[in-house]
Tab-separated table of C-alpha atoms in Angstrom:
chain	number	residue	atom	x	y	z
A	1	MET	CA	7.506	-24.781	19.955
A	2	LEU	CA	4.856	-22.116	20.543
A	3	VAL	CA	4.969	-19.151	18.168
A	4	GLY	CA	3.060	-16.054	19.267
A	5	ILE	CA	2.049	-13.809	16.370
A	6	VAL	CA	1.144	-10.173	16.949
A	7	GLY	CA	-1.403	-9.088	14.339
A	8	GLY	CA	-3.864	-11.034	12.194
A	9	GLY	CA	-3.398	-9.302	8.853
A	10	LEU	CA	-2.087	-11.053	5.746
A	11	CYS	CA	1.472	-11.246	7.040
A	12	GLY	CA	0.448	-12.612	10.429
A	13	LEU	CA	-1.940	-15.152	8.938
A	14	ALA	CA	0.660	-16.305	6.410
A	15	ALA	CA	3.202	-16.651	9.215
A	16	ALA	CA	0.753	-18.684	11.275
A	17	ARG	CA	-0.076	-21.049	8.433
A	18	ARG	CA	3.577	-21.645	7.575
A	19	ALA	CA	4.559	-22.174	11.216
A	20	LEU	CA	1.785	-24.755	11.567
A	21	GLU	CA	3.036	-26.524	8.430
A	22	LEU	CA	6.490	-26.689	10.038
A	23	GLY	CA	5.077	-28.330	13.149
A	24	ALA	CA	4.854	-25.406	15.568
A	25	ASP	CA	1.951	-24.464	17.795
A	26	VAL	CA	0.574	-21.022	16.993
A	27	GLU	CA	-1.514	-18.320	18.606
A	28	ILE	CA	-2.388	-15.044	16.885
A	29	PHE	CA	-3.102	-11.998	19.038
A	30	GLU	CA	-5.268	-9.543	17.069
A	31	ALA	CA	-6.316	-6.218	18.591
A	32	GLU	CA	-9.367	-5.795	16.323
A	33	THR	CA	-12.588	-7.782	16.308
A	34	SER	CA	-11.704	-9.611	13.082
A	35	THR	CA	-8.672	-10.681	11.078
A	36	GLY	CA	-7.603	-9.135	7.786
A	37	GLY	CA	-6.026	-5.832	8.756
A	38	MET	CA	-5.573	-3.563	5.756
A	39	ALA	CA	-6.655	-6.378	3.425
A	40	SER	CA	-10.187	-6.324	4.841
A	41	SER	CA	-13.378	-5.753	2.844
A	42	LEU	CA	-16.574	-4.187	4.122
A	43	ARG	CA	-20.180	-4.220	2.991
A	44	ALA	CA	-22.156	-1.016	2.556
A	45	GLY	CA	-25.662	-1.834	1.416
A	46	GLU	CA	-25.408	-3.708	-1.858
A	47	LEU	CA	-21.771	-2.680	-2.398
A	48	THR	CA	-18.455	-4.245	-1.353
A	49	PHE	CA	-15.493	-1.959	-0.610
A	50	ASP	CA	-11.856	-2.598	0.256
A	51	LEU	CA	-9.485	-0.439	2.286
A	52	GLY	CA	-7.982	0.866	-0.937
A	53	PRO	CA	-7.570	-0.619	-4.417
A	54	HIS	CA	-5.671	-3.809	-3.627
A	55	THR	CA	-4.690	-6.537	-6.075
A	56	LEU	CA	-2.126	-9.313	-6.176
A	57	TYR	CA	0.716	-8.087	-8.377
A	58	ALA	CA	1.829	-11.572	-9.404
A	59	GLY	CA	5.501	-10.736	-8.912
A	60	ASN	CA	5.822	-14.242	-7.514
A	61	PRO	CA	3.624	-16.783	-9.372
A	62	ALA	CA	3.725	-19.082	-6.348
A	63	VAL	CA	1.718	-16.525	-4.360
A	64	VAL	CA	-0.999	-16.420	-7.014
A	65	HIS	CA	-1.087	-20.212	-7.229
A	66	ASP	CA	-1.361	-20.432	-3.446
A	67	VAL	CA	-4.173	-17.881	-3.186
A	68	ARG	CA	-6.070	-19.488	-6.050
A	69	GLY	CA	-5.963	-22.768	-4.160
A	70	LEU	CA	-7.156	-21.084	-0.963
A	71	LEU	CA	-10.102	-19.507	-2.775
A	72	GLY	CA	-11.055	-22.590	-4.755
A	73	GLY	CA	-10.077	-20.936	-8.021
A	74	ARG	CA	-12.224	-17.809	-7.524
A	75	LEU	CA	-9.457	-15.432	-8.516
A	76	ARG	CA	-9.848	-13.304	-11.613
A	77	GLU	CA	-7.249	-11.640	-13.811
A	78	VAL	CA	-7.451	-7.844	-13.918
A	79	ALA	CA	-5.467	-5.143	-15.678
A	80	PRO	CA	-6.756	-2.033	-13.908
A	81	GLU	CA	-6.851	1.223	-15.835
A	82	ARG	CA	-5.402	4.109	-13.836
A	83	GLY	CA	-5.456	7.812	-14.512
A	84	ILE	CA	-4.260	11.086	-13.033
A	85	TRP	CA	-6.559	14.136	-13.063
A	86	ARG	CA	-4.665	17.352	-13.718
A	87	GLN	CA	-5.880	20.752	-14.869
A	88	GLY	CA	-9.307	19.357	-15.740
A	89	ARG	CA	-7.905	16.578	-17.944
A	90	LEU	CA	-7.423	12.870	-17.418
A	91	TYR	CA	-3.993	11.426	-18.208
A	92	GLN	CA	-2.964	7.804	-18.136
A	93	PHE	CA	-1.063	6.695	-15.050
A	94	PRO	CA	1.646	5.452	-14.822
A	95	PHE	CA	3.200	7.813	-17.354
A	96	HIS	CA	2.539	6.956	-20.998
A	97	LEU	CA	4.338	9.265	-23.420
A	98	GLY	CA	1.881	8.858	-26.280
A	99	ASP	CA	-1.098	9.566	-24.010
A	100	PHE	CA	0.629	12.660	-22.584
A	101	VAL	CA	1.272	14.103	-26.038
A	102	ARG	CA	-2.267	13.360	-27.258
A	103	THR	CA	-3.932	14.789	-24.142
A	104	SER	CA	-1.711	17.874	-23.755
A	105	GLY	CA	-1.481	18.701	-27.435
A	106	LEU	CA	1.685	19.759	-29.212
A	107	ARG	CA	1.823	23.174	-27.531
A	108	GLY	CA	1.683	21.692	-24.044
A	109	SER	CA	3.905	18.686	-24.660
A	110	TRP	CA	6.841	19.724	-26.827
A	111	LEU	CA	9.044	21.098	-24.020
A	112	PRO	CA	8.381	18.254	-21.531
A	113	LEU	CA	8.976	15.789	-24.375
A	114	LEU	CA	12.286	17.425	-25.271
A	115	ARG	CA	13.444	17.495	-21.646
A	116	TYR	CA	12.439	13.855	-21.240
A	117	LEU	CA	14.516	12.815	-24.259
A	118	ILE	CA	17.520	14.809	-23.033
A	119	ALA	CA	17.195	13.264	-19.545
A	120	ARG	CA	17.025	9.705	-20.877
A	121	VAL	CA	20.032	10.143	-23.171
A	122	THR	CA	22.074	11.967	-20.524
A	123	ASP	CA	21.308	9.380	-17.871
A	124	ARG	CA	22.330	6.571	-20.187
A	125	LEU	CA	25.640	8.200	-21.185
A	126	SER	CA	26.753	9.942	-18.011
A	127	GLY	CA	27.186	7.031	-15.606
A	128	HIS	CA	26.114	9.033	-12.547
A	129	ALA	CA	26.390	7.565	-9.079
A	130	ASP	CA	23.195	6.115	-7.654
A	131	PRO	CA	20.706	8.882	-6.876
A	132	ALA	CA	20.170	9.655	-3.211
A	133	SER	CA	16.573	10.840	-3.367
A	134	LEU	CA	13.364	10.107	-5.217
A	135	GLU	CA	13.488	13.577	-6.748
A	136	GLU	CA	16.963	13.042	-8.178
A	137	TRP	CA	16.033	9.582	-9.450
A	138	ALA	CA	12.854	10.818	-11.168
A	139	VAL	CA	14.363	13.987	-12.681
A	140	ARG	CA	17.166	11.941	-14.217
A	141	ARG	CA	14.642	9.683	-15.938
A	142	PHE	CA	11.707	12.029	-16.546
A	143	GLY	CA	13.253	15.448	-17.008
A	144	ARG	CA	12.067	18.180	-14.651
A	145	PRO	CA	8.777	19.191	-16.386
A	146	LEU	CA	7.378	15.636	-16.371
A	147	TYR	CA	8.706	15.040	-12.858
A	148	GLU	CA	6.789	18.088	-11.643
A	149	PHE	CA	3.662	17.056	-13.555
A	150	TYR	CA	3.498	13.365	-12.606
A	151	VAL	CA	5.570	12.891	-9.462
A	152	ARG	CA	6.139	15.952	-7.270
A	153	ASP	CA	2.589	16.921	-6.284
A	154	HIS	CA	1.313	13.336	-6.407
A	155	VAL	CA	3.945	12.085	-3.961
A	156	THR	CA	3.799	15.121	-1.686
A	157	LYS	CA	0.026	14.878	-1.313
A	158	ASN	CA	-0.040	11.129	-0.752
A	159	ILE	CA	3.005	10.770	1.482
A	160	GLY	CA	3.196	14.210	3.076
A	161	LEU	CA	6.902	14.520	2.250
A	162	SER	CA	8.726	16.140	-0.625
A	163	PRO	CA	10.303	13.660	-3.058
A	164	ALA	CA	13.604	15.278	-2.107
A	165	ALA	CA	13.146	13.784	1.373
A	166	LEU	CA	12.315	10.261	0.169
A	167	PRO	CA	14.831	7.591	-0.874
A	168	ALA	CA	15.261	6.619	-4.510
A	169	LEU	CA	14.095	3.116	-3.568
A	170	TRP	CA	10.610	4.545	-2.966
A	171	GLY	CA	10.396	5.451	-6.665
A	172	LYS	CA	11.894	2.200	-7.892
A	173	GLN	CA	9.183	0.303	-6.025
A	174	ARG	CA	6.274	2.386	-7.314
A	175	ILE	CA	7.054	4.337	-10.472
A	176	ARG	CA	7.551	2.876	-13.913
A	177	ILE	CA	9.235	5.153	-16.451
A	178	PRO	CA	9.559	3.911	-20.054
A	179	ASP	CA	12.971	3.748	-21.676
A	180	LEU	CA	13.513	5.343	-25.084
A	181	THR	CA	12.533	2.216	-27.001
A	182	GLU	CA	9.251	1.836	-25.160
A	183	ALA	CA	8.575	5.593	-25.288
A	184	THR	CA	8.944	5.536	-29.074
A	185	ALA	CA	6.460	2.675	-29.270
A	186	GLN	CA	4.052	4.607	-27.042
A	187	LEU	CA	4.229	7.615	-29.339
A	188	ARG	CA	3.241	5.308	-32.196
A	189	GLY	CA	0.241	4.062	-30.249
A	190	ARG	CA	1.865	0.878	-29.060
A	191	GLY	CA	3.675	-0.092	-25.879
A	192	ALA	CA	4.255	-2.948	-23.515
A	193	PRO	CA	1.102	-4.676	-22.273
A	194	PRO	CA	0.234	-4.038	-18.643
A	195	ARG	CA	1.206	-6.539	-16.015
A	196	VAL	CA	-1.782	-8.673	-15.155
A	197	SER	CA	-2.742	-8.724	-11.498
A	198	TYR	CA	-5.325	-10.792	-9.664
A	199	TYR	CA	-8.385	-10.073	-7.567
A	200	PRO	CA	-10.904	-12.269	-5.679
A	201	GLU	CA	-14.382	-12.215	-7.167
A	202	ARG	CA	-16.063	-10.762	-4.082
A	203	GLY	CA	-13.495	-8.487	-2.491
A	204	ILE	CA	-9.920	-8.644	-1.279
A	205	GLY	CA	-11.108	-9.601	2.205
A	206	HIS	CA	-11.780	-13.131	0.981
A	207	ILE	CA	-8.020	-13.794	1.035
A	208	PRO	CA	-7.546	-13.225	4.799
A	209	ASP	CA	-10.865	-14.997	5.402
A	210	ALA	CA	-9.523	-18.078	3.596
A	211	LEU	CA	-6.193	-17.867	5.446
A	212	THR	CA	-8.043	-17.596	8.757
A	213	SER	CA	-9.951	-20.780	7.964
A	214	ALA	CA	-6.730	-22.545	6.960
A	215	VAL	CA	-5.054	-21.564	10.239
A	216	THR	CA	-7.927	-22.681	12.455
A	217	ARG	CA	-8.345	-25.969	10.553
A	218	ARG	CA	-4.734	-26.808	11.339
A	219	GLY	CA	-5.253	-26.109	15.030
A	220	GLY	CA	-3.962	-22.540	15.207
A	221	ARG	CA	-5.566	-20.309	17.833
A	222	ILE	CA	-6.741	-16.783	17.027
A	223	SER	CA	-7.492	-14.447	19.932
A	224	LEU	CA	-9.509	-11.440	18.719
A	225	SER	CA	-9.848	-8.152	20.612
A	226	THR	CA	-6.579	-9.114	22.291
A	227	PRO	CA	-3.872	-6.474	21.900
A	228	VAL	CA	-0.324	-7.055	23.136
A	229	VAL	CA	0.188	-4.361	25.776
A	230	GLY	CA	3.630	-5.415	26.961
A	231	TRP	CA	6.332	-8.055	26.563
A	232	THR	CA	9.505	-9.264	28.218
A	233	ARG	CA	12.390	-11.435	27.102
A	234	THR	CA	12.960	-14.313	29.509
A	235	SER	CA	15.337	-17.244	29.661
A	236	GLY	CA	12.579	-19.431	28.287
A	237	GLY	CA	11.419	-17.192	25.438
A	238	ILE	CA	9.029	-14.241	25.419
A	239	GLU	CA	6.407	-13.305	27.977
A	240	LEU	CA	3.462	-11.479	26.400
A	241	ASN	CA	0.983	-9.347	28.327
A	242	THR	CA	-2.221	-9.347	26.313
A	243	GLY	CA	-5.789	-8.095	26.516
A	244	ALA	CA	-7.561	-4.964	27.720
A	245	ALA	CA	-6.340	-3.204	30.847
A	246	ALA	CA	-9.012	-4.744	33.084
A	247	ARG	CA	-8.532	-8.289	31.744
A	248	THR	CA	-4.847	-8.727	30.988
A	249	ARG	CA	-3.274	-12.159	30.888
A	250	VAL	CA	0.269	-13.415	30.534
A	251	GLU	CA	1.253	-15.779	27.724
A	252	GLN	CA	4.609	-17.516	27.509
A	253	VAL	CA	5.787	-18.197	23.949
A	254	ASP	CA	9.064	-19.453	22.566
A	255	VAL	CA	9.200	-16.957	19.690
A	256	VAL	CA	7.181	-13.852	18.850
A	257	VAL	CA	6.504	-12.739	15.285
A	258	ASN	CA	5.387	-9.112	15.283
A	259	THR	CA	3.437	-7.830	12.274
A	260	GLY	CA	2.037	-4.723	13.965
A	261	PRO	CA	3.671	-1.272	14.037
A	262	LEU	CA	7.335	-1.796	14.860
A	263	ASP	CA	7.608	1.272	17.064
A	264	SER	CA	4.535	0.351	19.130
A	265	PHE	CA	5.820	-3.173	19.681
A	266	LEU	CA	9.328	-2.117	20.720
A	267	LEU	CA	8.064	0.671	22.980
A	268	ARG	CA	5.909	-1.842	24.879
A	269	ALA	CA	8.963	-3.845	25.938
A	270	ARG	CA	9.522	-4.194	29.683
A	271	ASP	CA	12.414	-4.982	32.030
A	272	ASN	CA	15.194	-3.719	29.735
A	273	SER	CA	14.207	-6.137	26.972
A	274	VAL	CA	15.089	-3.425	24.456
A	275	PRO	CA	18.273	-1.295	24.721
A	276	PRO	CA	17.808	2.505	25.124
A	277	GLU	CA	19.262	3.282	21.692
A	278	VAL	CA	16.661	0.997	20.089
A	279	THR	CA	13.859	2.689	22.022
A	280	GLU	CA	15.072	6.086	20.833
A	281	ALA	CA	15.239	4.857	17.223
A	282	ALA	CA	11.679	3.503	17.504
A	283	ARG	CA	10.434	6.913	18.626
A	284	LEU	CA	11.714	8.411	15.361
A	285	LEU	CA	9.460	6.274	13.152
A	286	SER	CA	6.531	8.051	11.520
A	287	TYR	CA	3.474	7.158	9.455
A	288	ARG	CA	0.919	8.545	7.034
A	289	SER	CA	-2.749	8.137	7.944
A	290	THR	CA	-5.677	7.504	5.591
A	291	ILE	CA	-9.351	8.357	5.854
A	292	PHE	CA	-11.590	6.329	3.525
A	293	VAL	CA	-14.884	7.934	2.512
A	294	TYR	CA	-17.227	5.561	0.687
A	295	LEU	CA	-19.817	7.225	-1.552
A	296	SER	CA	-22.468	5.797	-3.835
A	297	THR	CA	-24.900	7.128	-6.392
A	298	ASP	CA	-27.874	5.953	-8.434
A	299	ASP	CA	-27.018	8.482	-11.165
A	300	ARG	CA	-26.737	6.440	-14.356
A	301	GLN	CA	-24.446	9.110	-15.846
A	302	ALA	CA	-21.844	8.517	-13.135
A	303	GLN	CA	-19.059	6.363	-14.481
A	304	MET	CA	-15.355	6.631	-13.834
A	305	PRO	CA	-13.342	6.644	-17.067
A	306	CYS	CA	-10.900	4.193	-15.485
A	307	ASP	CA	-10.789	2.028	-12.386
A	308	LEU	CA	-8.625	4.311	-10.258
A	309	VAL	CA	-7.876	8.028	-10.552
A	310	TYR	CA	-5.230	10.044	-8.691
A	311	PHE	CA	-5.954	13.650	-7.728
A	312	PRO	CA	-2.592	15.308	-6.950
A	313	GLU	CA	-3.728	18.940	-6.959
A	314	PRO	CA	-3.761	20.408	-3.422
A	315	ALA	CA	-7.196	22.029	-3.803
A	316	GLN	CA	-9.003	18.677	-3.547
A	317	ILE	CA	-9.176	16.897	-0.216
A	318	PHE	CA	-8.982	13.393	-1.680
A	319	SER	CA	-5.814	11.887	-3.143
A	320	ARG	CA	-7.233	9.008	-5.142
A	321	VAL	CA	-10.559	7.383	-5.926
A	322	TYR	CA	-11.401	3.904	-7.124
A	323	SER	CA	-14.559	2.094	-8.112
A	324	PRO	CA	-14.915	-1.486	-6.771
A	325	ALA	CA	-16.927	-2.556	-9.797
A	326	GLY	CA	-13.823	-1.946	-11.911
A	327	TYR	CA	-12.144	-4.875	-10.182
A	328	SER	CA	-15.100	-7.225	-10.028
A	329	GLU	CA	-18.715	-6.888	-11.073
A	330	HIS	CA	-19.617	-8.779	-7.899
A	331	CYS	CA	-18.480	-5.758	-5.833
A	332	GLY	CA	-20.992	-3.415	-7.457
A	333	GLY	CA	-24.716	-3.220	-6.948
A	334	PRO	CA	-27.657	-3.542	-9.332
A	335	SER	CA	-28.870	-0.007	-8.672
A	336	ARG	CA	-25.908	1.892	-7.215
A	337	THR	CA	-22.344	2.724	-8.218
A	338	GLY	CA	-19.769	2.919	-5.436
A	339	PHE	CA	-16.634	5.030	-5.059
A	340	CYS	CA	-13.883	4.888	-2.434
A	341	PHE	CA	-12.260	8.287	-1.778
A	342	GLU	CA	-8.882	8.161	-0.016
A	343	ILE	CA	-7.761	11.164	2.028
A	344	HIS	CA	-4.149	11.068	3.172
A	345	CYS	CA	-3.049	13.084	6.184
A	346	ASP	CA	-0.750	12.965	9.185
A	347	PRO	CA	-1.772	11.406	12.499
A	348	ASP	CA	-3.407	14.029	14.719
A	349	ASP	CA	-3.236	16.866	12.165
A	350	PRO	CA	-6.396	19.012	11.721
A	351	LEU	CA	-7.677	16.853	8.881
A	352	TRP	CA	-7.349	13.638	10.884
A	353	ASN	CA	-9.012	15.280	13.884
A	354	ALA	CA	-11.985	16.548	11.860
A	355	THR	CA	-15.241	14.693	12.452
A	356	ASP	CA	-16.456	12.043	10.032
A	357	ALA	CA	-19.422	14.282	9.232
A	358	ALA	CA	-17.187	17.238	8.323
A	359	ILE	CA	-14.915	15.049	6.180
A	360	ALA	CA	-17.965	13.540	4.430
A	361	ARG	CA	-19.495	16.956	3.663
A	362	ARG	CA	-16.300	18.267	2.128
A	363	THR	CA	-15.769	15.091	0.109
A	364	LEU	CA	-19.319	15.282	-1.247
A	365	ALA	CA	-18.899	18.940	-2.213
A	366	GLU	CA	-15.590	18.419	-4.011
A	367	ALA	CA	-16.668	15.170	-5.687
A	368	GLY	CA	-19.558	17.114	-7.218
A	369	THR	CA	-17.074	19.266	-9.169
A	370	VAL	CA	-15.599	16.245	-10.994
A	371	PRO	CA	-17.762	15.317	-13.984
A	372	PHE	CA	-17.528	11.537	-13.860
A	373	PHE	CA	-18.947	11.176	-10.310
A	374	GLY	CA	-22.350	12.362	-11.490
A	375	LEU	CA	-24.628	14.938	-9.925
A	376	GLN	CA	-23.666	16.023	-6.416
A	377	GLY	CA	-27.277	15.852	-5.261
A	378	ARG	CA	-27.435	12.136	-6.042
A	379	LEU	CA	-24.250	11.204	-4.174
A	380	ARG	CA	-24.579	9.847	-0.662
A	381	VAL	CA	-22.102	8.774	2.003
A	382	GLU	CA	-22.199	5.072	2.830
A	383	THR	CA	-19.565	5.004	5.572
A	384	VAL	CA	-16.213	6.431	6.687
A	385	ALA	CA	-13.244	4.340	7.840
A	386	ARG	CA	-9.840	5.344	9.195
A	387	VAL	CA	-6.385	3.758	9.349
A	388	ARG	CA	-4.105	5.705	11.650
A	389	LYS	CA	-0.820	3.990	10.776
A	390	HIS	CA	-1.224	3.228	7.092
A	391	TYR	CA	2.003	4.075	5.261
A	392	PRO	CA	5.333	3.735	7.105
A	393	LEU	CA	7.578	6.695	6.281
A	394	ALA	CA	11.241	5.748	6.490
A	395	ASP	CA	14.366	5.298	4.446
A	396	PRO	CA	15.630	1.714	4.953
A	397	SER	CA	19.162	3.154	4.947
A	398	SER	CA	18.431	5.707	7.695
A	399	ASP	CA	20.272	5.447	11.004
A	400	ALA	CA	17.040	4.799	12.917
A	401	VAL	CA	15.929	1.899	10.713
A	402	ARG	CA	19.436	0.440	10.628
A	403	THR	CA	19.515	0.498	14.442
A	404	LEU	CA	16.211	-1.361	14.592
A	405	ASP	CA	17.301	-3.868	11.958
A	406	ARG	CA	20.502	-4.614	13.886
A	407	PHE	CA	18.485	-5.211	17.045
A	408	LEU	CA	16.155	-7.630	15.250
A	409	ASP	CA	19.142	-9.434	13.740
A	410	SER	CA	20.676	-9.930	17.174
A	411	SER	CA	17.347	-10.928	18.762
A	412	ALA	CA	16.393	-13.604	16.255
A	413	PRO	CA	14.902	-16.104	16.679
A	414	GLN	CA	13.254	-14.788	19.873
A	415	VAL	CA	11.871	-11.583	18.308
A	416	ILE	CA	11.016	-11.440	14.609
A	417	SER	CA	9.213	-8.583	12.891
A	418	ALA	CA	7.726	-8.644	9.399
A	419	GLY	CA	5.160	-7.073	7.105
A	420	ARG	CA	4.482	-3.480	6.148
A	421	LEU	CA	4.196	-2.221	9.713
A	422	GLY	CA	6.469	-4.785	11.316
A	423	SER	CA	9.403	-4.016	9.024
A	424	HIS	CA	8.452	-0.329	8.630
A	425	ARG	CA	8.783	-0.636	4.874
A	426	TYR	CA	6.559	-0.430	1.814
A	427	VAL	CA	4.927	-3.844	1.514
A	428	ASN	CA	1.998	-4.828	-0.671
A	429	MET	CA	-0.069	-7.977	-0.340
A	430	ASP	CA	2.252	-10.263	-2.296
A	431	SER	CA	5.277	-9.311	-0.235
A	432	ALA	CA	3.286	-9.338	3.037
A	433	MET	CA	2.437	-13.007	2.539
A	434	LEU	CA	5.973	-13.859	1.448
A	435	MET	CA	7.384	-12.043	4.481
A	436	GLY	CA	4.970	-13.880	6.774
A	437	ALA	CA	6.097	-17.271	5.494
A	438	ALA	CA	9.748	-16.213	5.775
A	439	ALA	CA	9.153	-15.015	9.363
A	440	ALA	CA	7.733	-18.420	10.306
A	441	GLU	CA	10.788	-20.106	8.791
A	442	ALA	CA	13.045	-17.704	10.704
A	443	ALA	CA	11.214	-18.641	13.900
A	444	MET	CA	12.112	-22.276	13.188
A	445	GLY	CA	15.757	-21.412	12.483
A	446	LEU	CA	15.477	-21.891	8.709
A	447	ARG	CA	15.800	-18.217	7.625
A	448	THR	CA	17.243	-14.966	8.966
A	449	ALA	CA	15.762	-11.548	9.681
A	450	ALA	CA	17.740	-10.189	6.725
A	451	ASP	CA	15.947	-12.667	4.432
A	452	ILE	CA	12.616	-11.200	5.538
A	453	ARG	CA	13.670	-7.599	4.895
A	454	ARG	CA	15.095	-8.476	1.515
A	455	ILE	CA	11.580	-9.302	0.293
A	456	ALA	CA	10.420	-5.759	1.090
A	457	ASP	CA	13.546	-4.033	-0.218
A	458	THR	CA	13.526	-5.725	-3.626
A	459	PRO	CA	11.582	-3.498	-6.058
A	460	GLN	CA	9.623	-6.168	-7.921
A	461	PHE	CA	6.033	-4.906	-7.658
A	462	VAL	CA	6.019	-1.723	-9.741
A	463	GLU	CA	2.524	-0.810	-10.881
A	464	THR	CA	1.663	-0.755	-14.570
A	465	GLY	CA	-1.429	0.622	-16.212
A	466	ARG	CA	-3.485	-0.151	-19.277
A	467	ALA	CA	-3.809	2.268	-22.156
A	468	ARG	CA	-7.217	3.880	-22.516
A	469	GLY	CA	-9.105	3.629	-25.715
């Protein structure tokens, strides 16, 4: 059996490795010049940057064990400190009740604290039906003042949608809210320890690099700079049209595992391989884009108070900033400190269409107003990177996504789609690799498409932070 895999990110590489283990032949078709996708790392002078602050969440210990073996043990435990910058103050993130009270003071915290307590008690006693939206879910557990402080602006700026327009599942997967017992411990200066996550010593890109080596050692083929520009279902499997317009070629595979954007893949189908209602549903899918601006400084006073800081206030162009050295000292440099500024926008909006130079100038100017980035005159831009389709925006229970899921169920095992972009769901690195392995097993008739989606729809990777101090 020949399995054709669209996309050489973590999900595609994991699918390829598992398919090879099961005895299949494999070819990966990757549009870019290297594998890794959103799990790539890049060098800028003496610094190493990732496309965002990625770690392994360790929701499944088998994933950590597997990656440690791939990397020869070079995987370090981290408990990243995260903060949220509001009104010129730094608060712990995710929400920590004791930190909020200490940072806001009694005058600023008594009403939000009271509303939080009322919300927690009411939610426990009332037995409401499941909330329909993220806003409803968060208000029930936070109370409205803390929801507005921690969730509303943060989500709207990052995702581009009001929490009222997002499903409750979105919050369950990302937001940790302490119950009354834990909140009481937090007020006393205690609290649950943060969940340990894991990070390669020299950048997250070493994971896809190791997977790439594992795939090629087993005989898997990886075709770089080879996008899939069209496909057709045939009696013998799937016919893929790959390559640039002037050098297209046709590949016949038994099964295709798509890990690229689901809408792009379905809209490239030919000869009625996809029903009209599925095509229309694919056109409804949308995404959030990200511009990464990498800055560095030799200012010895520049030091982030925690590893990652969110900036939810609309006045600042960037949404969050992280320092690679906070994850591994090997990612920093002997004379420079690096920062990755993430700017979230919509595809083709004015911000996305601005030049790299204009984005860099504005980022430099606004970074200079935040005290822990050091003097503006000593900051310099290392590079700018862009990901057009970064965050899939969809409710898994929406009519459009249900239509696509039903099509994939009926098409299996000929057409299988997995991963963050392939399933059009929130997927981090742990779940991407698990989904890739499950997709390979589905290709061999051992799993179903529903098994793959269940990995993404199970909220098991909620972020936790570490108390400052």
